[in-house]
Amino acid sequence: MSLAKLTVSALAIAAVSATAAVAQSRDNVQIAGSSTVLPYAAIVAEAFGENFEFPTPVVESGGSSTGLRRFCEGVGENTIDIANASRSIRENEIATCAENGVTDIIEVRIGYDGIVFASDIDGNSFEFTPEHWYLALAAELPVDGALVANPNTNWSEVGDLPDQAIAAYIPGTRHGTREVFEENVILQGCEDSGAMEAIMEINGGDEDAAEETCMAIRTDGVSTDIDGDYTETLARISANPEGIGVFGLAFYENNTDRLQVATMSGVEPTVETISTGEYPVSRPLFFYIKAAHIGVIPGLKEFASFFVSDDIAGPFGPLAAYGLVSDPELAETQAKIENEETM
Amino acid sequence: MSDATAPSPTAPTSSLLKQDDRTRRRNRAETRFRAYGMAAVIVGILALVLLLTSILSNGLSSFRQTFITFPVTLAEERLDPQGNRNPEEMARVTTFGYAPLLGQSFVEHVQSMGIETDLGPREMAAMISDEAPGQLRAMVLANPDIVGETITLELLAGGRIDGFFKGRVTMASAERDNNVSPEQLLLAEALREQGVMDTRFNWDFITAPDASGQRPEAAGLGVAILGSFYMMIVVLVLALPIGVAASIYLEEFAPKNRFTDLIEVNISNLAAVPSIVFGILGLAIFINFAGLPQSAPIVGGLVLTLMTLPTIIIATRASLRAVPPSIRSAALGLGASKMQSVFHHVLPLAAPGILTGTIIGLAQALGETAPLLLIGMVAFVREYPSAPPDGFFDPASALPVQVYNWTQRSDPAFVERASGAIIVLLVFLIFMNAVAILLRRRFERRW
C-alpha cells in the first residue's frame, strides 16, 4: 500500500522532470526594470492584451539597474526582451551587453516624469528654490572659509519659508529618482547659493570634489532615506504632518486629496510645465528593446509600437492621464521602432 | 530530613487550617505567575485582534463592488464600418473606439432618466471603469451579430465612485481630489437611488486577473490563486516523497557515524536559512543553469520545495522516533525484514505526524514572498496559466506576491484590495492548519 504510494510519487517526479526537459517556447513578452516605469508598462500591457491576439506581456519591477543587468545577460528565451529604465543606459552596461552578445539595442523614450515635493494637505504651503533644499539638506555648508556641519533645523532658517521643522523624506540611493534629485536640486542649489565657489576656494579648486561635497546629504536624522516606494513616503507624511516628501508626479496626481504640492523656483509642477521644461526637476523615462528578439518572441515589435502610439503615449492617452508627461517628439520615436534603429 | 518533618510534641509550628508565612509566600508567587501568564496571553490576543480588525475593516469591502447597469447602443458605423460582421476586420477597432460609445450611451441613459447634473459628457463617462471597453470589445468580437443592437450591460464603476459607496471617498476629499469631483458623487448618489448603480458581492475579486494601476476596481486574485495552487502541487509532489524517503533512511537504516551526524546538523541548519537564499539558488540553478522559464510556477515550486524539505524531514523524523521500538522489535521477532517492519508497521503509525508536518510546511511555503522576488514571480501577470502540466511553465503570480504588489500601487483603492488579498491568504492558511490539527486529533496514537 505504502510502497504503491511511493512508486506513484516517484513516477510523478519523473513526469515533472521529463516535462522540464522539453524545451518550452515562450509566447509572451517579458519586461523588467524600473519601478517608476512599471505602472505605465502595466497599463500598456493590459491594453495590449485587450486589443491584440498576443498574450498580455509580463511586467516585473526591481529597479532600473537590476532590469538592465538582466537585459544584458544574453540573448535567448530565458532572458528578458525589454528593460524599463528611469535613466538612460550607461556605457559600462552597453559594454556588458556586448560581451554577452546583446549588441542590437533599441532605445525608446516614452516621455517624462516630473519629480515633485509634496506635504500634508492641511499643513503649510511651500515655495521652494533649489537653494532652499541645498541649505536644508547638505551635510556640510561653507561658512567663513571653512566647512561646518549643517546647523539648519527649520525651514525659516534657509529662506523665506514657513516656520516649520525640516523633516525631509527623500528617495534612497537605490532609486533612480535620487540621482535626479541630487543633480537637479541639490547641486543646482549649491551653485545658485554661491556655496560651490566657496567650497572650491576651501579645497583648492577641485571641481569634482566640490560637487561631491555639495551632493553629500546630511545623515543626522533631519533627512530620511526612503528605500521603499512612494506609498511608504506617504505613510511617513501621514505619521508626521510636518514632513515633506519627494514623489513622482503620477503618484501625487493619484493622491491629491491628501497631498499638496510645492512650487519649485515659482513654477507649479503640472504636465504642461514639465513638458515645456519650465519646471526644472524632471527626467526622461526609457525602455530598451533587444532587437535580436524581434521576430522570435511574438508580439514584441507590436507591443513596442503600441506603447509609443498616439493613442497610448500621446497627450490625451491613458499614460498621460496617469501622470506621464508625453514626449513632444513622439513621432520620431515611432519611426525609430518602425525602422528598428539600434543604438 | 526526618526531624524537620517530625512534629514537635509541645507547640505545633504549622497547621493545615492556618497558613504559615512560607506557604503564603509560595501561594502569592503562584498567583503572580498566573497573572504574568494571563498578561502574556492577553497581549498575544490583543495583537491578534488588532491585526484582524485592521485587516478586516480595510479589506472586507474589497469583496463588494459597485456596478452600473445601462443600455448600450452598439452603433454599426463605429464598430463595423465595412458592415460584413467579419471579426478580423472588426478587431481593427480598438478599445479606444469602444470607450466613446459607452460614454455616449451612459450620458443618454442619464438624460433619459431625467437626472439633473452640471457634468459634461467627458466627466460623466469617466465614472465608468476603464475595464469596460475591453469587456465590451471581447463580447462583440465573440458574437459579432449583436452589432447594431441595443443591449443592457452591467459594467464596473470607477474606483473613486466605488470608494464613495464604501466610505473611502467623501465629498470633502473629492473636493481636493483631481480624479473625482463632488458633482460626480452627487450623480452617483442619484443613480443609486434609481437603481442604476448597485454595490454587491463581487466574485471577480477572487477569479479575475490583476489589473493595472488605473483600474483598481477590476483587479482580482485569479492568477495569483492559481499560481499559488500550482506551486503547492509541485511542492507536495516533490517535497513529500523526498523528505519522507530521506527521513526513513536516516532514522531507520543509516549507520550512526560522523557523516550522518554532519547531515543531521546540516538539515537543522537548512531549516533556519533565510528564504531569500533559496531564491538566489533558484535563479542560479533552475533559471540560469537548467534553463527553466522565468516567472513560472515550476521554478517557484522547486525553490519552495528546497525551503520546505528541512521542515518535512524534521517533522517526519520526530514522528518516526515517536513510534516505540517495541513495535519494530515485535515485527522483527515475527520474522519481518527490516524494510517490512518499517513500511508495514512504523510508517503507518507515523503517518499522522508526517502529514501534519507536511501541511505546516506547505502553509509556510504558501505565505512566502522573498524567494519569489528573484525568480521573476513578483510581476504584473494578467494571463491565466493553462492547465497542468503546461501551466507549470506559464508565467503566474502568487498570493503573497499580489499583496506585496498592491501595497506599492499609488491609487489608494489598492489598500483595500491588498487587505482583501490578505484575508483570502489567511483563510487558506487557517484551512490548512485546521486540517493539520484535525488529522492529528483523528489519527494520532499515544503510547
mmCIF file of C-alpha atoms in Angstrom, chain B residues 274-284 303 370-372 374-375:
data_model
loop_
_atom_site.group_PDB
_atom_site.id
_atom_site.type_symbol
_atom_site.label_atom_id
_atom_site.label_comp_id
_atom_site.label_asym_id
_atom_site.label_seq_id
_atom_site.Cartn_x
_atom_site.Cartn_y
_atom_site.Cartn_z
ATOM 1 C CA PRO B 274 16.610 32.849 5.305
ATOM 2 C CA SER B 275 14.247 32.113 2.451
ATOM 3 C CA ILE B 276 15.782 34.722 0.119
ATOM 4 C CA VAL B 277 18.866 32.475 -0.073
ATOM 5 C CA PHE B 278 16.761 29.789 -1.726
ATOM 6 C CA GLY B 279 15.629 32.394 -4.243
ATOM 7 C CA ILE B 280 19.233 33.188 -5.175
ATOM 8 C CA LEU B 281 19.896 29.472 -5.519
ATOM 9 C CA GLY B 282 16.785 29.038 -7.656
ATOM 10 C CA LEU B 283 17.819 31.815 -10.009
ATOM 11 C CA ALA B 284 21.321 30.375 -10.422
ATOM 12 C CA VAL B 303 12.521 26.780 -4.829
ATOM 13 C CA ALA B 370 11.119 36.658 -0.684
ATOM 14 C CA PRO B 371 12.446 33.736 -2.762
ATOM 15 C CA LEU B 372 9.896 34.501 -5.486
ATOM 16 C CA LEU B 374 14.430 36.706 -7.617
ATOM 17 C CA ILE B 375 12.825 34.212 -9.945
#
